[in-house]
Coordinates of C-alpha atoms in Angstrom, one line a residue:
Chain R
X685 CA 3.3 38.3 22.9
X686 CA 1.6 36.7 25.9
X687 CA 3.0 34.0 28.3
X688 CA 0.8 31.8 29.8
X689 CA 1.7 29.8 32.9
X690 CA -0.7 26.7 33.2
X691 CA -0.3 24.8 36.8
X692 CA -1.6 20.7 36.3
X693 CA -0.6 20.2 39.8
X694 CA -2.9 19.8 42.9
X695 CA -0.8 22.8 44.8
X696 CA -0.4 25.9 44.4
X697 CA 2.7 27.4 42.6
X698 CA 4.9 30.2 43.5
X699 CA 7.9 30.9 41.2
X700 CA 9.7 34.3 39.5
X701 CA 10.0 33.7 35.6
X702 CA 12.4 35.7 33.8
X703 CA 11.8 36.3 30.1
X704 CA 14.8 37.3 28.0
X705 CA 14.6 38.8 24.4
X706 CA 17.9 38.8 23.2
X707 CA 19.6 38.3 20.3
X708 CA 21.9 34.8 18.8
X709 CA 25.0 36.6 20.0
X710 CA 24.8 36.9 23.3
X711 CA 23.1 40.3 23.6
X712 CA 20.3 41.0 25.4
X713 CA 17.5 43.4 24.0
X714 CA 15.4 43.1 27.5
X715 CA 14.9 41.2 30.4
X716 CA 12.6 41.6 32.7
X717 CA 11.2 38.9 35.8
X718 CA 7.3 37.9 36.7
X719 CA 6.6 36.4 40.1
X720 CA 3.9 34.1 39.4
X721 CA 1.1 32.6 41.7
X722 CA -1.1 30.2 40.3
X723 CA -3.8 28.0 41.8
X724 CA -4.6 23.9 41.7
X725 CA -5.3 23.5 38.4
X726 CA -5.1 26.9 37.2
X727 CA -3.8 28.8 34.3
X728 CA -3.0 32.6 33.9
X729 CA -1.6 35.0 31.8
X730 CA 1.6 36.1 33.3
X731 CA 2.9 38.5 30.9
X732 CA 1.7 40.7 27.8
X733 CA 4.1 42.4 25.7
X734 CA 2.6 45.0 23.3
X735 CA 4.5 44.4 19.9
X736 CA 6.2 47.8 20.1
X737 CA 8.3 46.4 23.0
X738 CA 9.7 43.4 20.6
X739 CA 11.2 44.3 17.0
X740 CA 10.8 40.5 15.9
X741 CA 13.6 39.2 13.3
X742 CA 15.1 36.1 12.2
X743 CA 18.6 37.2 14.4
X744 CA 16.5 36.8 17.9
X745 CA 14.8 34.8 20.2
X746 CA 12.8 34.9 23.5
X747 CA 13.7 32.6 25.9
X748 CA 11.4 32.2 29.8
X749 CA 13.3 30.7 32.5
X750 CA 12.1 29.5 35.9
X751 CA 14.1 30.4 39.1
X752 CA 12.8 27.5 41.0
X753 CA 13.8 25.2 37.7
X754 CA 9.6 24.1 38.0
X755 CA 10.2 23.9 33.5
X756 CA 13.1 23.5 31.8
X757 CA 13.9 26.7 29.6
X758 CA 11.6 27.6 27.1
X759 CA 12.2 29.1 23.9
X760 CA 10.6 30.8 20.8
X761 CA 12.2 31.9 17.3
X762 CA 10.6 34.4 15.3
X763 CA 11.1 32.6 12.0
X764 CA 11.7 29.0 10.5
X765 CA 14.5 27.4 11.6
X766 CA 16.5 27.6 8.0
X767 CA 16.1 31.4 8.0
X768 CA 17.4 32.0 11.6
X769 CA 20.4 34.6 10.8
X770 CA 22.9 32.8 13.5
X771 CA 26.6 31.2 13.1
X772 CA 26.6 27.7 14.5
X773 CA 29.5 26.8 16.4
X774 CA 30.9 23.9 17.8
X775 CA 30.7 23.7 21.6
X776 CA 32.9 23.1 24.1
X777 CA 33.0 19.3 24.9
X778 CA 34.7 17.6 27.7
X779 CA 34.6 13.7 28.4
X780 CA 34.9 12.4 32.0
X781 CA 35.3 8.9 32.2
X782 CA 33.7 7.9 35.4
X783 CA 34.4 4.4 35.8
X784 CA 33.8 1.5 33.4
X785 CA 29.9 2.0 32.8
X786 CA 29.7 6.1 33.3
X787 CA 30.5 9.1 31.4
X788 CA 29.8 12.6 32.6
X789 CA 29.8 14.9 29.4
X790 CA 30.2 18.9 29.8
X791 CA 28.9 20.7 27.2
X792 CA 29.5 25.1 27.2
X793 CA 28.0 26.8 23.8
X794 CA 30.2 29.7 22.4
X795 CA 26.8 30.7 20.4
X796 CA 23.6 29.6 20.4
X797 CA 23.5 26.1 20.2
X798 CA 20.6 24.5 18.5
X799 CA 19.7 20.7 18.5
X800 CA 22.7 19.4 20.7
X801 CA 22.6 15.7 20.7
X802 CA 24.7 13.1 21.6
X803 CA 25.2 10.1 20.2
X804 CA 26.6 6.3 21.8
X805 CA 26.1 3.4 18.8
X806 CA 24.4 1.2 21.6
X807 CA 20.9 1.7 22.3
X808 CA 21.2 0.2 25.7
X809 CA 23.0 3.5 26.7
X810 CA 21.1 5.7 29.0
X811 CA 21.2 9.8 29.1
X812 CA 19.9 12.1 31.8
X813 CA 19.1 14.4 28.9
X814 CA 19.4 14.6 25.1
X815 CA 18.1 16.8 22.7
X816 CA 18.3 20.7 23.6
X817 CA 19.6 23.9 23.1
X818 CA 22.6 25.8 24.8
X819 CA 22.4 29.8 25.2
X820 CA 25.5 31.7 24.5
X821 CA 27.7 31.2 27.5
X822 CA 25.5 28.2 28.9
X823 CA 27.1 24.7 30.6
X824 CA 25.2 21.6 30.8
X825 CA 26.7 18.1 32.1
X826 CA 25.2 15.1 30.7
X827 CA 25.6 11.5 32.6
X828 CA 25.5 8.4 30.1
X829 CA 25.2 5.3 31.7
X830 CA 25.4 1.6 29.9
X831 CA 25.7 -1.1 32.9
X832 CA 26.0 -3.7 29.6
X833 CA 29.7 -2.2 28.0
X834 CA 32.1 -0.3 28.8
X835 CA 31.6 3.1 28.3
X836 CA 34.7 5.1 26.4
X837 CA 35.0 8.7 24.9
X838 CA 35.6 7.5 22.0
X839 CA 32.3 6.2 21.7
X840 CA 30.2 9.8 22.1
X841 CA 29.3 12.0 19.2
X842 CA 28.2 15.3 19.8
X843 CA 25.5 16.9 17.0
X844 CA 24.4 20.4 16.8
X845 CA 22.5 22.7 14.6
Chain Q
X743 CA -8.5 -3.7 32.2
X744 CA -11.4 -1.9 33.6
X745 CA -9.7 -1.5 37.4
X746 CA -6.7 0.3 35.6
X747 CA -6.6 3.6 37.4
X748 CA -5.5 4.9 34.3
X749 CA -8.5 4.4 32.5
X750 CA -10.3 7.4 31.4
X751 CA -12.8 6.4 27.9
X752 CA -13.5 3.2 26.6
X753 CA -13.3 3.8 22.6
X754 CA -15.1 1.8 19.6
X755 CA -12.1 1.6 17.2
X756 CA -9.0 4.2 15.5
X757 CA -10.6 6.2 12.4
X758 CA -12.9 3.6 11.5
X759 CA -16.5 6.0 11.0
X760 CA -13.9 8.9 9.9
X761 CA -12.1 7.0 7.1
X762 CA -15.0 5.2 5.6
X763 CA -17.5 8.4 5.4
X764 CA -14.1 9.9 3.7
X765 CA -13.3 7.3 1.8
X766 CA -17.6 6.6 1.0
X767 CA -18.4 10.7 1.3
X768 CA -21.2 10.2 -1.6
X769 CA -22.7 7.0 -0.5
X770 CA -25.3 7.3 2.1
X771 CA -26.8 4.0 1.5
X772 CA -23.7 2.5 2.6
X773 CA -23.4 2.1 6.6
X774 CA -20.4 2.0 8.7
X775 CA -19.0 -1.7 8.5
X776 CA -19.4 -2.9 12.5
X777 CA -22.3 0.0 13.8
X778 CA -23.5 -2.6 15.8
X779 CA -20.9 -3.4 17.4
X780 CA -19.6 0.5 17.8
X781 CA -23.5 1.7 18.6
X782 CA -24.9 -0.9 20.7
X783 CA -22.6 -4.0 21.4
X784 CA -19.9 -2.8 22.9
X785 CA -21.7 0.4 25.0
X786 CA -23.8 -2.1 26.3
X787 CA -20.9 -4.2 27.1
X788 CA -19.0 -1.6 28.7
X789 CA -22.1 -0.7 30.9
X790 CA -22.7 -4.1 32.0
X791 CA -19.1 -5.0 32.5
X792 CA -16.9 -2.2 33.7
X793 CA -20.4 0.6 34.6
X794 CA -18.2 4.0 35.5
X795 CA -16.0 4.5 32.7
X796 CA -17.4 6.2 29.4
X797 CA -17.7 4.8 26.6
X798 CA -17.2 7.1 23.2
X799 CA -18.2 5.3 19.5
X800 CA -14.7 5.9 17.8
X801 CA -11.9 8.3 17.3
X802 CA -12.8 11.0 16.1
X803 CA -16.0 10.7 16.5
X804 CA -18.4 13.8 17.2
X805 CA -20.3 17.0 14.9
X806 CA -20.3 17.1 11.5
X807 CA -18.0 15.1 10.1
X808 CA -16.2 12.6 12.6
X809 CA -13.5 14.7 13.0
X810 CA -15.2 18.3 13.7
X811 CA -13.7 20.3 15.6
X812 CA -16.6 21.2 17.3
X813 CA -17.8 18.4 19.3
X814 CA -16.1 15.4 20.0
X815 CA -12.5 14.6 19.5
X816 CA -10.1 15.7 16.4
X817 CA -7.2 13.7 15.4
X818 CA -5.7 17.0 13.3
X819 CA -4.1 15.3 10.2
X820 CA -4.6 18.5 8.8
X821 CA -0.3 19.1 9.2
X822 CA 1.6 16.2 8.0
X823 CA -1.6 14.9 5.8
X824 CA -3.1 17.9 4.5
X825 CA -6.7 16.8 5.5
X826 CA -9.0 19.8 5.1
X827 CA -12.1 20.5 7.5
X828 CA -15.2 18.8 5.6
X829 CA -19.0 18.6 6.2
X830 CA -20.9 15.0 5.8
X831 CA -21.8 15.2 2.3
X832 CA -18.8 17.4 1.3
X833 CA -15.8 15.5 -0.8
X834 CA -13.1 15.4 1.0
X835 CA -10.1 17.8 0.0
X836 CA -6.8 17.5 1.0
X837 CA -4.1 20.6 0.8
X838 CA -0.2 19.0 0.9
X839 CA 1.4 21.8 -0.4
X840 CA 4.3 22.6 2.5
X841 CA 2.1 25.4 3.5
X842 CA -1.2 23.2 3.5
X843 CA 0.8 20.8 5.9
X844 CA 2.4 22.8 8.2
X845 CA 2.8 22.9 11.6
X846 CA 1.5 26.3 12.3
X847 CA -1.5 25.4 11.4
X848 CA -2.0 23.6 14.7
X849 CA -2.5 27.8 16.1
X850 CA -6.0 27.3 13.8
X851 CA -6.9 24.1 15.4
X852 CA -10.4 24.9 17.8
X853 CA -10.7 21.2 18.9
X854 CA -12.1 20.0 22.0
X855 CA -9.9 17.3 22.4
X856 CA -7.0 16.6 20.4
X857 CA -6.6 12.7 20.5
X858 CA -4.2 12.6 17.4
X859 CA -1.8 14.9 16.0
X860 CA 2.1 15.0 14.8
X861 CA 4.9 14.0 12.2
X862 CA 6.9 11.1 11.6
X863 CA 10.6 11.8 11.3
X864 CA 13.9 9.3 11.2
X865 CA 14.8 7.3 14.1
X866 CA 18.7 8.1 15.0
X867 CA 21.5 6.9 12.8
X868 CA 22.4 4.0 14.9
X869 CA 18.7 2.3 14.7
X870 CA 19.1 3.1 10.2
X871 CA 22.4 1.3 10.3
X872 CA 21.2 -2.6 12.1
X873 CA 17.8 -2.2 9.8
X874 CA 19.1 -1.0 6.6
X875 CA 22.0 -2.3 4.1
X876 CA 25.0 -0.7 4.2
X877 CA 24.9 0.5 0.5
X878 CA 21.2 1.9 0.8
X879 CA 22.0 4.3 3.4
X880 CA 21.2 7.6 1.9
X881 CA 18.3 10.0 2.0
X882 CA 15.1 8.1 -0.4
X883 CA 17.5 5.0 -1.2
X884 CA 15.2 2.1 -2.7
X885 CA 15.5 0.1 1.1
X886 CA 14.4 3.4 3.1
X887 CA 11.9 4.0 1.4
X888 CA 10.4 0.3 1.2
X889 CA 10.3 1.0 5.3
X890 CA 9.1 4.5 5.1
X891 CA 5.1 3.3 5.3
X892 CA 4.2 7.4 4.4
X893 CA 1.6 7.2 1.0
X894 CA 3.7 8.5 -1.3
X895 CA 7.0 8.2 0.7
X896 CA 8.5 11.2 0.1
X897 CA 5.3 13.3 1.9
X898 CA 7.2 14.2 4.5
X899 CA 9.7 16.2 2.5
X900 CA 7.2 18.8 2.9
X901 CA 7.5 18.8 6.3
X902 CA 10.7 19.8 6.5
X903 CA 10.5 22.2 3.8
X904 CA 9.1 25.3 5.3
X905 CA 10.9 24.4 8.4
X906 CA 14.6 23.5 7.9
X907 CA 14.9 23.4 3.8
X908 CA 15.2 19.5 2.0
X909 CA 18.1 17.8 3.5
X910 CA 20.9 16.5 0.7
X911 CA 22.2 13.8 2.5
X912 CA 21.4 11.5 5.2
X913 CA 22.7 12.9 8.3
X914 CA 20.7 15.7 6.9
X915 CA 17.5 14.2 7.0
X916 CA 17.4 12.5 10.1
X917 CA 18.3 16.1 11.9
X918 CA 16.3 18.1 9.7
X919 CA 13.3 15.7 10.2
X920 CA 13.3 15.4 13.4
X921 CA 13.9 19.2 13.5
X922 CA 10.3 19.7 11.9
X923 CA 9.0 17.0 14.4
X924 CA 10.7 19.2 17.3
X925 CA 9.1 22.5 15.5
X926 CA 5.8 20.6 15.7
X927 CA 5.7 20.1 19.6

């Protein structure tokens, strides 16, 4: 496995990256953190791990994090999708009505959460993010926003995978 | 156009030097419809008119065929399509087993510059439910098929098949196709 770190921007980059190789409940196998330096429009490798150091299986998963959030989380699976051996369960879901046009949604996985999405049947509704996985453990709050209708609970639907 | 500061290529046409030496691979007495415009109108055009930004002949356009990988720029229909690397000269072969379209073949890809690539997958429930009558909403009903413009319609089922299994219903295939379209990105 390598990780490679590309920097598109026109400063330099200075972050710590922890990679994680854990498992889909809630274990960790390893972690271990990078500090990264990378140049105007640089890339590097910022990691190799030798295959010994990761028994690969369809009940894992490697995730890389950044400390100074520069990426969202990524995340790699070993197998397809359908042969992932994991549980799916429903996450936590709490619904904050924030006035008449604003709903702040907090989301906290029990497992690993794949594909979490959530749903308002007007397209006019705005999210501040959609589409993504939750860790084991792992909180996100989402803000929907619809200055056309009122926004209720009733009207969210949470999907997951 | 040609003070966007966006602009980066000015480009002949989408596909149209790839498709017809695909679709004419034995038939090298029949040109390109519009070289002269792709060749030496619009080059010229672009020179006289705009004078910085390049100008490239089509996409894909470059080696041997169109759609080398290396010169030029690929459009790699290779996953969702099948499309196999060809030669001029060669007939073209196409591979759309799930394994011939799959995404992982993207890690085999050597481009130079990939200016097309992807899959389709369902829009969200809400956006099936204004467009399509309420008693054709399930997975290859007659109506979403009609707007599914894939030739034949059900080629993306093989998208999904190496990835999350055939759905069985409809809430199935719009996650499980967009699922393969996440896998693919």
């Amino acid at each position: 496995m390598e990780l490679w770190v590309t920097n598109d921007t026109l400063h330099e980059v200075t972050d710590t990256l922890t990679i994680r190789f854990g498992t889909f409940v809630e274990s960790t196998v390893w972690e271990e953190s990078s500090y990264i330096h990378i140049g105007v429009n640089d890339n590097q490798m910022v990691r190799h791990c030798d295959a010994g150091k990761m028994i690969a299986g369809p009940d894992r998963y490697l995730t890389v994090r950044s400390a100074k959030g520069l990426f969202p989380a990524k995340r790699h699976f070993f197998s397809p999708i359908k042969e992932l051996q994991r549980t799916p369960v429903q996450p936590e879901i709490t619904i904050a009505q924030m006035g008449e046009h604003e709903l702040h949604v907090h989301l906290r996985a029990v497992n690993y959460t794949y594909f979490v999405h959530l749903i308002v049947p007007d397209a006019r509704t705005h999210f501040t993010d959609n589409y993504f996985d939750l860790e084991a453990g792992e909180m996100r709050t989402v803000i929907l926003t619809n200055r056309s209708i009122t926004l209720t609970p009733e009207m969210v639907s949470v999907g997951w995978r | 156009l040609r003070n966007h500061p966006c602009l980066a290529l000015w480009c002949g046409n989408n596909e149209n030097q790839w498709i017809h030496d695909r679709t004419y691979w034995d038939r090298q007495d029949y040109p390109v419809p519009g070289s002269l415009y792709n060749n030496t109108l619009l080059p010229q055009i672009v020179k006289e008119f705009d004078g910085k930004t390049p100008y490239w002949p089509g996409s894909p356009y470059g080696g041997n065929d169109y759609n080398s990988s290396k010169d030029g720029d690929v459009h790699n229909w290779q996953v969702w399509h099948g499309n196999l690397p060809r030669r001029f000269g060669e007939k073209p072969r196409v591979e759309r087993s799930p394994e011939g379209v799959s995404f992982l073949h993207y890690a085999q890809d050597l481009g130079r510059f990939i200016s097309e690539f992807g899959m389709h997958a369902s829009p969200v429930y809400e956006t099936l439910r204004r467009n399509i009558p309420a008693d054709q909403l399930f997975y290859h009903s007659p109506s979403m098929d009609h707007h599914n413009k894939d030739t034949p319609n059900n080629k993306g089922d093989n998208l999904m098949a190496t990835v999350t299994g055939l759905p069985t219903d409809l809430e199935e295939y719009i996650d499980y196709s967009m699922m393969a379209a996440w896998s693919c990105g």
